[in-house]
Amino acid sequence: MASSIAIFFPKDNGLTIGIKGGMIFTGNMYFESMTQTEFVGVCYILMQLQIINSQLGRLALASSMHYKLMSLVYNITNGFGRGFRTTSIRVGVQMIILSLAYILFIVIILRQMIFTFIRITPQGQPLKEIYATITMACVFLLASSGDCVGLNYVFGPLILGLIVPARSPLAEILVQKFNTAASGFLLPLMTMFCASKIDLHQFISQFHTLVAFKISLIGFAIKVAVTFLGVYFYKLPLRHAAALTVILNAKGHYEVGTFISFNPLKEIQSTSGILLLFLLQAFQPLLVKTLYHPAEHYVSYKQKTIEHVSNDAELQILVCAHREEDAVAAITLLEYSNPTKQNPLSIYGLCLEELVSSFIPVLINHQLGQKISYSEGSRSQPIIDIFKYFKTQHNKLVQMHVFTAISPFKQMHEDICWLSFDKDCSLVIIPFHKKWNSKGKMVSSNTDLRNLNINVLKNAPCSVGTLIDRNRAQGLSSIFATSTIYRVAALFVGGSDDREAISYALRMARSPRIHLTIMHLVAHNDDVHNWENMVNDDFLRKVKAEMSGNKNIDYIEETVRDGSDTSEVIQSIVEDRDLIMVGRQHDNEPQALAGLSAEWIDFPELGPMGDLLASEYISNPVSVLVVQQQRKKVNVTASN
């Protein structure tokens, strides 16, 4: 095919038959490489742009994986057919028998060896290095022996890689030992070597003779056009279709390695293809970033808040848990969220697990019978059991759906935001990144989890509650003790976040096990008449009307001068409360929070009052829920 395209270019009568044959071979190889979709290249650009677990990223991964598998099957079948056509039937049959034996050796013998390595490794302990060395030796052996029996050299290592369980000790040690050496040293070294061979002056002066470059460019243009037409006819939005087209045609180290494997970089015909790859690698990520913004998928145009949910409507909550204690703290909060026949709850439990030793993020729906590929020792299983235990305690009052998100921490907010949007949730509960022991001493702090929370607060399509867990429950059974009275305080200064926190607290207070204290912090000069204060006054009138029929609610107005008085009030109520609920942000910095500006707080994601309650000066076993009401996004594309 490439040789027929070459007729459009000027012919050089001075070329010998051998040179022409070499140019045709080079043109064919370049054309074929530029019209392929490589799974590795797609993974690389998605990881580079941090959209690997976005909706478009998952579609690109699935498409490239299916293409790669189908391509391997086609190449193997074509190779067998060529063996029958060009040689004897005996040789063709011999190739099939050897290939089947090769595959059975991998699936039976090597698979058993790998699972034996994993099984004899104690839970929580790293795999011995000798096992990783043996596995890598098998990879090189499969690559060389596969080529000998007539298969593509990547076929054997690919099958072996699919057999190794993701997130297993073997996968983790292989990534740790070889990923840094390959990605951090060998690949950049190869890139530098190829770049040193490129002569731009020679490229420009001899451009009219660069047959391989022009054939590569034509092949790439054809592939882009065909891909875009196929994607667009599946009714994707125009910009998303264009972005997916660019992703599926991403070129990278695999193509560079192919070019230098078959062509010594000694003349301009060979290096021109490398230059084209470098140009594509430079512009493709920028083009995708311009065309596609993941947050567009979960922009909400309706109110998804607790304040605007009717009293008898089902409240849908997404609960995120990274560790067991996160799940225990969350179901403690849910237990006191008053699940009844009149006020049912629909809970979506999401186990957060970091993606290691794999490129492919996974969102597992446990209701569909999906399981984690390497379940032994999985950190998610105890969290799943806690969520299911909560379901058994409220079998007819609570709908519980459990999911597991396995993805990089930097992109995990995509799973949280998409799931909350897809399930039409009104509230997302996320765990605070710091943990305390029973004595009030901080025992851990997770920066990755903090960055995740910040991204969720920025992009969530509904309200968000950050749960600070200081009140460690003494076992799950103590949470469901019917004699327990739960003392809740909700602070109100003004603003949408405070109204959302009070709305959630009022829903709790319908339970006889809850004693709620609403504390309204009023400053001396809060008599300014503006729209926000009018909304606050109207909301407080509704709160007082609901209090008239509920003896479990106390309403207190506390006059304060500035933030220092507010700080004293907060410290005075932590001693005899189980939960304190506050809003995250307040419009126009009210006088009650004067002096508690962003420059003086350690955790801006909690706001001024949340930051006070998360400070090291508070050692009381009190939990805190910092609430942010849904932020409406007018134009996501413009904001990005």
XYZ file of C-alpha atoms in Angstrom:
640
model
C 0.000 0.000 0.000
C 2.814 2.390 0.846
C 4.544 1.689 -2.452
C 1.421 2.693 -4.396
C 1.281 5.979 -2.504
C 4.908 6.684 -3.392
C 4.030 7.284 -7.056
C 2.868 10.793 -6.149
C 6.443 11.811 -5.375
C 9.221 12.614 -7.880
C 11.151 9.610 -9.105
C 14.924 9.488 -8.930
C 16.270 7.514 -11.886
C 19.659 7.327 -10.223
C 18.430 4.922 -7.549
C 19.406 1.291 -7.755
C 16.940 -1.559 -7.300
C 18.392 -2.293 -3.863
C 17.956 1.303 -2.723
C 14.424 1.398 -4.087
C 13.609 -1.831 -2.269
C 14.974 -0.391 0.961
C 12.894 2.759 0.544
C 9.774 0.700 -0.124
C 10.427 -1.413 2.978
C 11.026 1.719 5.082
C 7.933 3.394 3.668
C 5.785 0.338 4.382
C 7.074 0.092 7.954
C 6.583 3.804 8.620
C 3.118 3.776 7.061
C 2.073 0.749 9.122
C 3.412 2.252 12.362
C 1.628 5.547 11.801
C -1.710 3.829 11.151
C -1.668 1.698 14.301
C -3.274 2.420 17.686
C -0.900 1.383 20.453
C -2.310 0.712 23.914
C 0.936 1.853 25.547
C 0.851 5.185 23.721
C -2.779 5.778 24.692
C -2.003 4.998 28.348
C 0.967 7.343 28.323
C -0.898 10.399 27.019
C -3.848 9.754 29.364
C -1.528 9.511 32.379
C 0.344 12.600 31.216
C -2.886 14.607 31.013
C -4.302 13.018 34.212
C -7.542 11.966 32.521
C -7.011 8.208 32.543
C -10.127 7.545 34.655
C -12.330 10.149 32.996
C -15.201 8.982 30.796
C -13.234 9.692 27.622
C -10.115 8.105 29.107
C -11.918 4.843 29.891
C -13.389 4.776 26.383
C -9.948 5.319 24.858
C -8.392 2.555 27.002
C -11.110 0.059 26.089
C -10.905 0.921 22.388
C -7.120 0.668 22.219
C -7.061 -2.607 24.179
C -9.641 -4.206 21.899
C -7.771 -2.939 18.850
C -4.480 -4.333 20.121
C -5.927 -7.758 20.884
C -7.689 -7.939 17.523
C -4.515 -6.802 15.805
C -2.511 -9.562 17.493
C -5.078 -12.185 16.533
C -5.064 -10.949 12.928
C -1.265 -10.918 12.728
C -1.013 -14.430 14.164
C -3.686 -15.758 11.822
C -2.071 -14.017 8.867
C 1.291 -15.469 9.875
C -0.127 -18.975 9.907
C -1.738 -18.412 6.519
C 1.522 -17.109 5.090
C 3.266 -20.193 6.444
C 0.843 -22.469 4.601
C 1.103 -20.437 1.380
C 4.859 -19.897 1.188
C 6.009 -23.231 2.620
C 4.530 -26.693 2.925
C 1.469 -27.826 4.845
C 3.767 -29.719 7.173
C 5.565 -26.515 8.200
C 2.238 -24.698 8.711
C 0.894 -27.464 10.946
C 4.169 -27.465 12.870
C 3.823 -23.699 13.480
C 0.297 -24.154 14.851
C 1.322 -26.983 17.166
C 4.318 -25.065 18.515
C 2.185 -21.944 19.035
C -0.467 -23.884 20.957
C 2.220 -25.497 23.102
C 3.728 -22.051 23.689
C 0.380 -20.632 24.856
C -0.407 -23.648 27.053
C 3.021 -23.363 28.663
C 2.250 -19.768 29.653
C -1.340 -20.364 30.787
C -0.679 -23.546 32.763
C 2.954 -23.743 33.873
C 3.925 -20.079 34.253
C 0.527 -19.128 35.697
C 0.876 -21.783 38.382
C 4.408 -20.584 39.124
C 3.262 -16.950 39.508
C 0.370 -17.806 41.820
C 2.700 -19.979 43.885
C 5.049 -17.010 44.349
C 2.107 -14.886 45.525
C 0.592 -17.570 47.757
C 3.782 -18.308 49.707
C 4.400 -14.592 50.373
C 3.026 -13.618 53.819
C 0.215 -11.071 53.720
C 1.528 -7.520 53.965
C 5.123 -8.582 53.230
C 7.026 -7.726 50.020
C 7.766 -10.447 47.521
C 11.297 -11.860 47.500
C 13.481 -10.357 44.801
C 14.421 -13.779 43.450
C 10.798 -14.331 42.415
C 10.762 -11.038 40.510
C 14.056 -11.956 38.827
C 12.679 -15.342 37.726
C 9.553 -13.652 36.352
C 11.578 -11.147 34.322
C 13.772 -13.962 32.996
C 10.580 -15.667 31.804
C 9.569 -12.447 30.016
C 12.799 -12.346 27.994
C 12.569 -16.083 27.332
C 9.011 -15.768 26.044
C 9.929 -12.845 23.773
C 12.767 -14.749 22.096
C 11.006 -18.146 21.916
C 7.797 -16.584 20.600
C 9.687 -15.100 17.679
C 11.179 -18.508 16.966
C 7.803 -20.272 16.683
C 6.410 -17.598 14.360
C 4.540 -15.389 16.831
C 4.994 -11.689 17.475
C 7.671 -11.193 20.114
C 5.270 -9.188 22.338
C 2.565 -11.880 22.344
C 4.060 -14.063 25.087
C 4.939 -11.207 27.493
C 1.457 -9.732 26.906
C -0.281 -12.989 27.915
C 1.997 -13.294 30.936
C 1.241 -9.711 31.939
C -2.496 -10.393 31.763
C -2.021 -13.409 34.027
C -0.195 -11.491 36.787
C -2.888 -10.194 39.186
C -2.936 -6.404 39.368
C -2.076 -4.959 42.819
C -0.537 -8.287 43.849
C 2.897 -8.336 45.597
C 4.501 -9.572 42.376
C 3.030 -6.748 40.283
C 4.087 -4.154 42.853
C 7.706 -5.301 43.055
C 7.985 -5.515 39.249
C 6.808 -1.915 38.955
C 9.134 -0.737 41.730
C 12.203 -2.477 40.275
C 11.803 -1.810 36.578
C 9.514 1.176 36.070
C 12.034 3.718 37.356
C 14.874 2.238 35.321
C 12.814 2.063 32.128
C 10.782 5.295 32.357
C 13.323 7.403 34.210
C 16.527 6.357 32.448
C 16.295 4.092 29.388
C 13.435 5.823 27.547
C 14.831 9.363 28.018
C 18.232 8.047 26.948
C 16.715 6.597 23.769
C 14.934 9.884 23.090
C 18.132 11.891 23.534
C 20.018 9.514 21.247
C 17.387 9.855 18.508
C 17.233 13.644 18.878
C 21.004 13.895 18.482
C 20.739 12.256 15.052
C 18.252 14.784 13.653
C 19.705 17.504 11.410
C 17.045 20.186 10.865
C 19.079 22.004 8.202
C 19.440 18.825 6.166
C 15.758 18.025 6.713
C 14.654 21.385 5.295
C 17.085 21.392 2.366
C 16.241 17.811 1.277
C 12.543 17.832 2.134
C 11.505 17.073 -1.472
C 13.376 13.726 -1.323
C 11.950 12.527 2.019
C 9.680 9.774 0.749
C 9.379 8.003 4.134
C 8.414 11.218 5.904
C 5.702 12.031 3.389
C 4.337 8.496 3.431
C 4.259 8.590 7.251
C 2.418 11.905 7.189
C -0.128 10.612 4.689
C -0.665 7.435 6.716
C -1.191 9.435 9.887
C -3.641 11.794 8.142
C -5.656 8.848 6.782
C -5.792 7.206 10.216
C -6.912 10.451 11.875
C -9.659 10.997 9.292
C -10.960 7.422 9.518
C -10.881 7.442 13.326
C -12.702 10.765 13.544
C -15.462 9.628 11.186
C -15.935 6.401 13.134
C -16.034 8.193 16.491
C -18.261 11.029 15.283
C -20.870 8.646 13.891
C -21.247 7.228 17.409
C -22.835 10.589 18.291
C -20.105 11.928 20.562
C -19.962 15.721 20.902
C -17.733 17.271 18.250
C -14.970 18.391 20.646
C -14.985 15.056 22.493
C -14.842 13.168 19.194
C -11.855 15.253 18.116
C -10.112 14.705 21.473
C -10.708 10.939 21.343
C -9.348 10.888 17.791
C -6.134 12.565 18.915
C -5.787 10.189 21.889
C -6.291 7.061 19.780
C -3.631 8.314 17.353
C -1.100 9.191 20.057
C 2.460 8.322 19.105
C 5.311 7.776 21.494
C 8.210 5.596 22.536
C 6.820 2.419 20.961
C 6.958 3.887 17.449
C 10.389 5.403 18.098
C 11.645 1.983 19.192
C 10.154 0.368 16.083
C 11.822 2.891 13.768
C 15.298 2.559 15.241
C 15.018 -1.252 15.419
C 14.753 -1.597 11.645
C 16.607 1.497 10.436
C 20.050 2.679 11.465
C 19.803 6.437 12.027
C 22.572 7.258 9.587
C 20.639 8.993 6.807
C 17.871 11.563 6.581
C 15.176 9.114 5.402
C 15.286 7.314 8.755
C 15.590 10.338 11.014
C 12.743 12.196 9.260
C 10.235 9.725 10.714
C 11.661 10.277 14.205
C 11.239 14.037 13.757
C 7.582 13.561 12.805
C 7.012 11.520 15.969
C 8.626 14.217 18.118
C 6.386 16.877 16.556
C 3.271 14.801 17.212
C 4.322 14.116 20.803
C 4.750 17.844 21.369
C 1.378 19.002 20.039
C -1.022 16.132 20.771
C -1.250 16.631 24.583
C -1.860 20.372 24.142
C -4.616 19.697 21.630
C -6.377 17.175 23.898
C -6.163 19.537 26.865
C -7.784 22.272 24.794
C -10.590 20.095 23.455
C -11.569 18.066 26.520
C -12.389 18.934 30.125
C -13.538 15.970 32.263
C -15.717 18.132 34.514
C -18.090 18.742 31.593
C -19.513 15.258 32.111
C -20.926 16.004 35.559
C -22.005 19.628 35.351
C -25.372 19.808 37.126
C -28.049 22.249 36.095
C -30.399 21.443 38.964
C -30.125 21.864 42.710
C -28.583 18.831 44.400
C -28.555 19.954 48.016
C -30.082 18.786 51.289
C -31.649 22.228 51.795
C -33.786 21.769 48.691
C -34.731 18.110 49.279
C -38.276 17.770 50.588
C -38.726 16.309 54.060
C -40.321 13.062 52.864
C -37.996 12.507 49.878
C -35.282 9.870 49.802
C -31.892 11.351 50.665
C -29.096 10.004 48.463
C -25.583 10.168 49.896
C -22.235 9.059 48.497
C -19.873 7.979 51.291
C -16.148 7.711 50.514
C -13.788 5.654 52.675
C -10.057 5.204 52.292
C -9.534 3.187 55.482
C -11.645 1.115 57.870
C -11.924 3.922 60.406
C -13.273 6.197 57.649
C -16.101 3.728 57.022
C -16.855 3.379 60.755
C -16.989 7.178 61.196
C -19.218 7.517 58.142
C -21.776 4.904 59.198
C -21.851 6.511 62.659
C -22.938 9.708 60.937
C -25.404 7.818 58.755
C -26.876 6.004 61.750
C -27.894 9.343 63.220
C -29.147 10.676 59.873
C -32.571 9.319 60.852
C -33.305 6.543 58.325
C -37.058 5.837 58.601
C -39.916 4.850 56.316
C -40.848 8.522 56.080
C -37.215 9.602 55.524
C -35.437 6.763 53.674
C -31.762 6.829 52.835
C -30.042 5.625 49.690
C -26.339 5.180 50.408
C -23.577 4.633 47.884
C -20.445 3.401 49.629
C -17.246 4.029 47.675
C -13.996 2.332 48.708
C -10.986 4.375 47.595
C -7.913 2.369 46.645
C -4.799 3.765 45.018
C -3.837 2.350 41.641
C -0.409 0.719 41.734
C 1.313 -1.771 39.441
C -1.207 -1.147 36.663
C -2.160 1.458 34.063
C -5.884 0.741 33.970
C -8.195 2.369 36.552
C -11.178 0.329 37.681
C -14.603 1.256 39.076
C -16.109 -1.936 40.504
C -19.842 -2.300 41.105
C -20.189 -5.009 43.751
C -23.959 -5.249 43.179
C -23.244 -6.746 39.746
C -21.073 -9.478 41.225
C -17.846 -7.773 40.140
C -14.851 -8.575 42.303
C -11.379 -7.178 42.812
C -8.936 -9.254 40.789
C -6.581 -9.702 43.721
C -8.918 -9.918 46.693
C -6.578 -11.651 49.131
C -5.330 -9.030 51.540
C -7.271 -6.296 49.741
C -7.747 -3.201 51.887
C -11.206 -2.649 50.382
C -12.798 -5.842 51.679
C -13.088 -4.761 55.365
C -14.633 -1.453 54.216
C -17.128 -3.341 52.067
C -18.037 -5.542 55.045
C -18.662 -2.455 57.228
C -21.012 -0.950 54.648
C -22.870 -4.252 54.317
C -23.183 -4.505 58.111
C -24.876 -1.105 58.166
C -27.305 -2.398 55.529
C -28.229 -5.412 57.706
C -29.070 -3.091 60.613
C -31.533 -1.110 58.465
C -32.678 -3.676 55.962
C -35.936 -1.981 54.954
C -34.980 1.629 55.623
C -31.686 1.959 53.768
C -30.641 1.109 50.221
C -26.909 0.326 50.208
C -24.833 0.076 47.032
C -21.093 -0.548 47.337
C -18.432 0.374 44.797
C -14.631 0.299 44.716
C -12.629 2.927 42.822
C -9.063 1.896 41.991
C -7.245 4.790 40.349
C -4.367 7.233 40.900
C -5.006 9.668 43.747
C -4.520 12.628 41.415
C -7.470 11.522 39.270
C -9.616 9.756 41.883
C -11.916 12.776 42.236
C -13.172 11.984 38.728
C -14.663 8.710 40.000
C -16.216 10.413 43.027
C -17.727 13.272 41.039
C -19.010 11.070 38.242
C -20.603 8.533 40.609
C -22.313 11.273 42.635
C -23.623 12.807 39.415
C -24.732 9.495 37.928
C -26.565 8.455 41.109
C -28.154 11.892 41.589
C -26.700 12.305 45.095
C -27.377 15.352 47.244
C -24.310 14.937 49.467
C -20.816 13.476 49.187
C -19.052 12.625 52.456
C -15.243 12.537 52.264
C -12.801 11.708 55.102
C -10.405 14.340 56.436
C -6.761 13.562 55.693
C -5.636 13.636 59.345
C -6.275 10.907 61.937
C -6.160 11.021 65.731
C -5.945 8.328 68.385
C -8.211 7.998 71.430
C -5.975 10.389 73.410
C -6.359 13.176 70.853
C -2.857 12.803 69.415
C -2.455 12.963 65.644
C -1.182 9.647 64.310
C -1.260 10.113 60.528
C -1.593 12.712 57.788
C -2.070 11.846 54.118
C -1.162 14.607 51.653
C -2.554 12.666 48.692
C -5.909 12.362 50.439
C -5.892 16.092 51.199
C -5.320 16.948 47.543
C -8.107 14.545 46.628
C -10.496 16.331 48.994
C -9.577 19.720 47.521
C -10.313 18.439 44.008
C -13.667 17.007 45.116
C -14.642 20.318 46.749
C -13.710 22.132 43.547
C -15.500 19.841 41.080
C -18.341 18.064 42.920
C -21.788 18.360 41.271
C -23.568 18.372 44.659
C -22.967 19.325 48.290
C -19.852 17.994 50.032
C -19.235 17.175 53.690
C -15.696 16.730 55.019
C -15.844 14.417 58.039
C -13.206 14.952 60.726
C -13.190 11.854 62.925
C -11.991 12.334 66.492
C -14.722 10.262 68.160
C -13.580 6.672 67.723
C -16.439 4.200 68.149
C -15.856 1.235 70.454
C -16.860 -1.414 67.925
C -19.673 -1.441 65.407
C -22.264 -2.699 67.898
C -21.923 0.450 70.025
C -22.977 2.590 67.061
C -26.367 0.912 66.858
C -27.130 0.909 70.586
C -30.677 2.288 70.822
C -30.124 3.831 74.256
C -27.377 6.145 73.038
C -28.182 9.868 72.847
C -26.158 11.673 70.212
C -25.415 15.322 71.003
C -25.109 17.501 67.925
C -24.282 21.205 67.634
C -24.723 23.199 64.432
C -23.187 26.678 64.148
C -24.805 29.352 62.005
C -23.184 32.593 60.904
C -24.821 32.961 57.509
C -24.405 31.866 53.933
C -25.342 28.887 51.778
C -22.885 26.482 53.422
C -24.243 27.201 56.902
C -27.804 26.737 55.653
C -26.835 23.364 54.182
C -25.247 22.256 57.469
C -28.348 23.303 59.455
C -30.631 21.522 56.951
C -28.730 18.263 57.451
C -28.780 18.737 61.232
C -32.560 19.300 61.211
C -33.039 16.064 59.292
C -31.047 14.273 62.005
C -33.041 15.922 64.780
C -36.228 14.148 63.711
C -34.788 11.117 65.453
C -35.499 10.850 69.226
C -31.876 9.776 69.721
C -30.562 13.172 68.610
C -30.316 16.288 70.736
C -29.537 19.227 68.468
C -28.299 22.653 69.525
C -28.400 25.343 66.852
C -26.083 28.171 67.828
C -26.566 31.418 65.888
C -23.497 33.645 66.166
C -24.635 37.256 65.837
C -22.244 40.197 65.540
C -23.093 43.728 66.673
C -23.284 45.159 63.139
C -25.149 42.290 61.462
C -28.203 44.473 60.795
C -27.067 45.298 57.232
C -29.936 44.741 54.790
C -28.841 42.882 51.692
C -30.072 39.910 49.716
C -27.921 37.344 51.551
C -29.129 38.486 54.976
C -32.732 38.383 53.761
C -32.240 34.764 52.637
C -30.644 33.921 55.999
C -33.535 35.508 57.941
C -36.109 33.627 55.906
C -34.232 30.372 56.492
C -34.075 30.972 60.251
C -37.819 31.584 60.337
C -38.353 28.162 58.770
C -35.950 26.623 61.300
C -37.845 28.117 64.235
C -41.141 26.907 62.756
C -39.803 23.353 62.623
C -38.497 23.663 66.187
C -41.999 24.301 67.489
C -42.926 20.649 67.059
C -39.614 19.130 68.139
C -38.387 19.167 71.736
C -35.000 17.770 70.714
C -33.846 21.099 69.295
C -32.436 24.065 71.211
C -31.851 27.414 69.546
C -29.292 29.781 71.059
C -28.250 33.235 69.878
C -24.726 34.136 70.920
C -23.512 37.707 70.462
C -19.865 37.969 69.393
C -17.613 40.855 68.483
C -15.172 39.161 66.099
C -13.354 35.923 65.311
C -11.708 35.704 68.727
C -15.106 35.548 70.437
C -16.262 32.962 67.913
C -13.174 30.883 68.682
C -14.001 30.954 72.397
C -17.586 29.887 71.709
C -16.382 26.955 69.600
C -13.932 25.798 72.256
C -16.663 25.970 74.900
C -19.007 23.549 73.096
C -16.555 20.812 72.088
C -16.467 19.236 75.546
C -20.042 17.930 75.659
C -20.780 17.286 71.977
C -20.441 14.186 69.806
C -20.725 16.028 66.499
C -20.318 19.657 65.459
C -21.588 20.781 62.049
C -20.360 23.968 60.392
C -20.397 25.555 56.962
C -17.176 25.822 55.000
C -17.308 29.329 53.525
C -19.178 32.545 54.268
C -19.941 35.373 51.895
C -18.280 38.777 52.394
C -16.383 37.655 55.560
C -18.950 38.426 58.289
C -17.931 40.334 61.402
C -18.329 37.185 63.514
C -15.325 35.706 61.665
C -13.211 38.867 61.489
C -9.581 38.006 62.128
C -9.977 34.405 60.962
C -8.848 35.204 57.432
C -7.415 32.690 54.957
C -3.855 33.859 55.651
C -4.053 32.557 59.218
C -5.669 29.174 58.730
C -3.862 25.891 58.081
C -6.590 24.137 56.111
C -8.364 26.467 53.664
C -10.425 23.513 52.431
C -12.200 23.528 55.824
C -12.880 27.242 56.075
C -12.274 29.324 59.233
C -14.562 27.457 61.651
C -13.613 24.033 60.321
C -9.953 24.945 60.666
C -10.485 25.866 64.333
C -12.169 22.526 65.008
C -9.355 20.604 63.276
C -6.574 22.392 65.172
C -4.151 20.580 67.448
C -5.416 22.559 70.442
C -8.634 20.527 70.508
C -8.142 17.052 71.938
C -11.747 16.240 72.836
C -13.292 13.179 71.152
C -15.706 15.160 69.011
C -16.392 14.604 65.317
C -16.809 17.504 62.906
C -18.688 17.739 59.616
C -17.685 20.707 57.450
C -20.348 21.238 54.798
C -20.076 22.952 51.433
C -23.297 23.457 49.495
C -23.384 22.666 45.787
C -21.462 25.155 43.663
C -23.192 25.906 40.381
C -20.844 25.865 37.382
C -21.947 28.227 34.659
C -19.340 27.459 31.993
C -16.813 24.734 32.681
C -14.965 25.181 29.419
C -14.427 28.859 29.994
C -13.261 28.317 33.533
C -10.637 25.915 32.415
